[in-house]
Amino acid sequence: MTAKIEQLMHANLLEVFAEKDVDRRAEAIARTYTEGVVFSDPDEVVVGREALNAKAQALAEQSPAFEFSPAGPVYVNHDMGYLAWNLGRAEQPPVVTGIDICFVENGLIAKIYTLLTE
């Protein structure tokens, strides 16, 4: 289960939120999240794959030159994964840092909590 959650955490960050291509992102969303996935960040709560896709698209449009990258390993505790991340221009210090905490049900992410740390 640990390896599966690690995969899901990296997919969440790199194949969904870091992905600029709409079609590739939609494919990643279908294989990464439950249909009723709940995403919560300091700005809002969105429910469902389509709403999550819209959230990822809005973030991509806000900062098209910025890239997400992991800021450490994935930590796993039973059905929960934790991954710190950076957002900014490649090869420069991050503009934003944060963490994602995800809860997995039946092999897919069911809940995501995103916290901004800087």
PDB file of C-alpha atoms in Angstrom:
ATOM      1  CA  MET A   1       0.000   0.000   0.000  1.00  0.00           C
ATOM      2  CA  THR A   2       2.894   2.372   0.751  1.00  0.00           C
ATOM      3  CA  ALA A   3       4.212   2.223  -2.833  1.00  0.00           C
ATOM      4  CA  LYS A   4       0.716   2.824  -4.253  1.00  0.00           C
ATOM      5  CA  ILE A   5       0.195   5.894  -2.056  1.00  0.00           C
ATOM      6  CA  GLU A   6       3.633   7.216  -3.040  1.00  0.00           C
ATOM      7  CA  GLN A   7       2.633   6.829  -6.708  1.00  0.00           C
ATOM      8  CA  LEU A   8      -0.662   8.610  -6.117  1.00  0.00           C
ATOM      9  CA  MET A   9       1.008  11.492  -4.284  1.00  0.00           C
ATOM     10  CA  HIS A  10       3.475  12.033  -7.120  1.00  0.00           C
ATOM     11  CA  ALA A  11       0.684  11.747  -9.697  1.00  0.00           C
ATOM     12  CA  ASN A  12      -1.348  14.356  -7.796  1.00  0.00           C
ATOM     13  CA  LEU A  13       1.543  16.814  -7.864  1.00  0.00           C
ATOM     14  CA  LEU A  14       3.302  16.090 -11.155  1.00  0.00           C
ATOM     15  CA  GLU A  15       0.677  14.556 -13.455  1.00  0.00           C
ATOM     16  CA  VAL A  16      -2.244  16.733 -12.365  1.00  0.00           C
ATOM     17  CA  PHE A  17      -1.260  20.045 -10.819  1.00  0.00           C
ATOM     18  CA  ALA A  18       2.040  20.386 -12.707  1.00  0.00           C
ATOM     19  CA  GLU A  19       0.545  19.193 -16.011  1.00  0.00           C
ATOM     20  CA  LYS A  20      -0.231  21.942 -18.523  1.00  0.00           C
ATOM     21  CA  ASP A  21      -1.731  19.641 -21.197  1.00  0.00           C
ATOM     22  CA  VAL A  22      -5.486  19.377 -20.620  1.00  0.00           C
ATOM     23  CA  ASP A  23      -5.871  15.870 -22.097  1.00  0.00           C
ATOM     24  CA  ARG A  24      -2.942  14.344 -20.193  1.00  0.00           C
ATOM     25  CA  ARG A  25      -4.219  15.969 -16.988  1.00  0.00           C
ATOM     26  CA  ALA A  26      -7.731  14.547 -17.513  1.00  0.00           C
ATOM     27  CA  GLU A  27      -6.282  11.048 -18.004  1.00  0.00           C
ATOM     28  CA  ALA A  28      -4.221  11.381 -14.822  1.00  0.00           C
ATOM     29  CA  ILE A  29      -7.244  12.597 -12.873  1.00  0.00           C
ATOM     30  CA  ALA A  30      -9.279   9.556 -13.960  1.00  0.00           C
ATOM     31  CA  ARG A  31      -6.641   7.128 -12.683  1.00  0.00           C
ATOM     32  CA  THR A  32      -5.665   9.046  -9.529  1.00  0.00           C
ATOM     33  CA  TYR A  33      -8.876  10.197  -7.788  1.00  0.00           C
ATOM     34  CA  THR A  34     -12.264   8.860  -6.780  1.00  0.00           C
ATOM     35  CA  GLU A  35     -15.219  10.351  -8.666  1.00  0.00           C
ATOM     36  CA  GLY A  36     -16.272  12.322  -5.599  1.00  0.00           C
ATOM     37  CA  VAL A  37     -12.786  13.507  -4.636  1.00  0.00           C
ATOM     38  CA  VAL A  38     -12.799  16.438  -2.201  1.00  0.00           C
ATOM     39  CA  PHE A  39     -10.039  19.042  -2.614  1.00  0.00           C
ATOM     40  CA  SER A  40      -9.572  21.656   0.081  1.00  0.00           C
ATOM     41  CA  ASP A  41      -7.107  24.543   0.099  1.00  0.00           C
ATOM     42  CA  PRO A  42      -7.129  27.900   1.926  1.00  0.00           C
ATOM     43  CA  ASP A  43      -9.267  29.456  -0.840  1.00  0.00           C
ATOM     44  CA  GLU A  44     -12.020  26.907  -1.370  1.00  0.00           C
ATOM     45  CA  VAL A  45     -13.319  23.365  -1.317  1.00  0.00           C
ATOM     46  CA  VAL A  46     -14.156  21.663  -4.612  1.00  0.00           C
ATOM     47  CA  VAL A  47     -15.823  18.293  -5.090  1.00  0.00           C
ATOM     48  CA  GLY A  48     -15.494  15.882  -8.000  1.00  0.00           C
ATOM     49  CA  ARG A  49     -13.005  15.193 -10.766  1.00  0.00           C
ATOM     50  CA  GLU A  50     -14.294  17.931 -13.071  1.00  0.00           C
ATOM     51  CA  ALA A  51     -14.060  20.569 -10.337  1.00  0.00           C
ATOM     52  CA  LEU A  52     -10.562  19.390  -9.451  1.00  0.00           C
ATOM     53  CA  ASN A  53      -9.562  19.628 -13.111  1.00  0.00           C
ATOM     54  CA  ALA A  54     -10.926  23.177 -13.260  1.00  0.00           C
ATOM     55  CA  LYS A  55      -8.937  24.057 -10.127  1.00  0.00           C
ATOM     56  CA  ALA A  56      -5.721  22.680 -11.630  1.00  0.00           C
ATOM     57  CA  GLN A  57      -6.386  24.542 -14.893  1.00  0.00           C
ATOM     58  CA  ALA A  58      -6.978  27.828 -13.061  1.00  0.00           C
ATOM     59  CA  LEU A  59      -3.700  27.427 -11.164  1.00  0.00           C
ATOM     60  CA  ALA A  60      -1.845  26.677 -14.409  1.00  0.00           C
ATOM     61  CA  GLU A  61      -3.295  29.784 -16.036  1.00  0.00           C
ATOM     62  CA  GLN A  62      -2.421  31.977 -13.031  1.00  0.00           C
ATOM     63  CA  SER A  63       1.273  31.151 -13.210  1.00  0.00           C
ATOM     64  CA  PRO A  64       2.091  29.612 -16.596  1.00  0.00           C
ATOM     65  CA  ALA A  65       5.882  29.904 -16.130  1.00  0.00           C
ATOM     66  CA  PHE A  66       5.862  28.263 -12.688  1.00  0.00           C
ATOM     67  CA  GLU A  67       6.505  24.587 -12.066  1.00  0.00           C
ATOM     68  CA  PHE A  68       5.607  22.303  -9.165  1.00  0.00           C
ATOM     69  CA  SER A  69       8.312  20.050  -7.740  1.00  0.00           C
ATOM     70  CA  PRO A  70       8.495  17.738  -4.730  1.00  0.00           C
ATOM     71  CA  ALA A  71      10.312  19.212  -1.723  1.00  0.00           C
ATOM     72  CA  GLY A  72      11.075  15.882  -0.081  1.00  0.00           C
ATOM     73  CA  PRO A  73       9.914  12.294   0.116  1.00  0.00           C
ATOM     74  CA  VAL A  74       6.362  11.050   0.425  1.00  0.00           C
ATOM     75  CA  TYR A  75       5.455   9.995   3.944  1.00  0.00           C
ATOM     76  CA  VAL A  76       2.758   7.357   4.403  1.00  0.00           C
ATOM     77  CA  ASN A  77       0.680   6.397   7.429  1.00  0.00           C
ATOM     78  CA  HIS A  78      -1.846   3.660   6.599  1.00  0.00           C
ATOM     79  CA  ASP A  79      -4.286   5.343   4.135  1.00  0.00           C
ATOM     80  CA  MET A  80      -2.729   8.834   4.329  1.00  0.00           C
ATOM     81  CA  GLY A  81       0.052  10.348   2.240  1.00  0.00           C
ATOM     82  CA  TYR A  82       1.978  13.565   2.883  1.00  0.00           C
ATOM     83  CA  LEU A  83       4.154  15.393   0.354  1.00  0.00           C
ATOM     84  CA  ALA A  84       5.803  18.807   0.632  1.00  0.00           C
ATOM     85  CA  TRP A  85       6.183  20.753  -2.597  1.00  0.00           C
ATOM     86  CA  ASN A  86       7.636  23.892  -4.167  1.00  0.00           C
ATOM     87  CA  LEU A  87       6.187  26.157  -6.837  1.00  0.00           C
ATOM     88  CA  GLY A  88       8.223  28.603  -8.878  1.00  0.00           C
ATOM     89  CA  ARG A  89      10.440  29.041 -11.896  1.00  0.00           C
ATOM     90  CA  ALA A  90      12.807  26.193 -12.704  1.00  0.00           C
ATOM     91  CA  GLU A  91      16.272  26.504 -11.185  1.00  0.00           C
ATOM     92  CA  GLN A  92      15.191  29.391  -8.908  1.00  0.00           C
ATOM     93  CA  PRO A  93      14.055  29.497  -5.281  1.00  0.00           C
ATOM     94  CA  PRO A  94      10.356  28.677  -4.884  1.00  0.00           C
ATOM     95  CA  VAL A  95       7.793  31.452  -4.783  1.00  0.00           C
ATOM     96  CA  VAL A  96       5.318  29.290  -2.858  1.00  0.00           C
ATOM     97  CA  THR A  97       5.799  26.199  -0.719  1.00  0.00           C
ATOM     98  CA  GLY A  98       3.182  23.876   0.640  1.00  0.00           C
ATOM     99  CA  ILE A  99       2.134  20.392   1.592  1.00  0.00           C
ATOM    100  CA  ASP A 100      -0.496  18.018   0.306  1.00  0.00           C
ATOM    101  CA  ILE A 101      -2.123  15.549   2.649  1.00  0.00           C
ATOM    102  CA  CYS A 102      -4.182  12.918   0.860  1.00  0.00           C
ATOM    103  CA  PHE A 103      -6.460  10.154   2.074  1.00  0.00           C
ATOM    104  CA  VAL A 104      -6.797   7.074  -0.104  1.00  0.00           C
ATOM    105  CA  GLU A 105      -9.867   4.861  -0.449  1.00  0.00           C
ATOM    106  CA  ASN A 106      -9.981   1.748  -2.630  1.00  0.00           C
ATOM    107  CA  GLY A 107      -6.653   2.612  -4.245  1.00  0.00           C
ATOM    108  CA  LEU A 108      -7.545   6.188  -5.260  1.00  0.00           C
ATOM    109  CA  ILE A 109      -7.233   9.596  -3.619  1.00  0.00           C
ATOM    110  CA  ALA A 110     -10.553  10.525  -2.009  1.00  0.00           C
ATOM    111  CA  LYS A 111      -9.540  13.673  -0.085  1.00  0.00           C
ATOM    112  CA  ILE A 112      -6.780  16.233  -0.552  1.00  0.00           C
ATOM    113  CA  TYR A 113      -5.872  18.955   1.891  1.00  0.00           C
ATOM    114  CA  THR A 114      -3.407  21.535   0.603  1.00  0.00           C
ATOM    115  CA  LEU A 115      -1.672  23.833   3.047  1.00  0.00           C
ATOM    116  CA  LEU A 116       0.537  26.746   2.046  1.00  0.00           C
ATOM    117  CA  THR A 117       3.659  26.971   4.184  1.00  0.00           C
ATOM    118  CA  GLU A 118       5.300  30.037   2.652  1.00  0.00           C
TER     119      GLU A 118
END
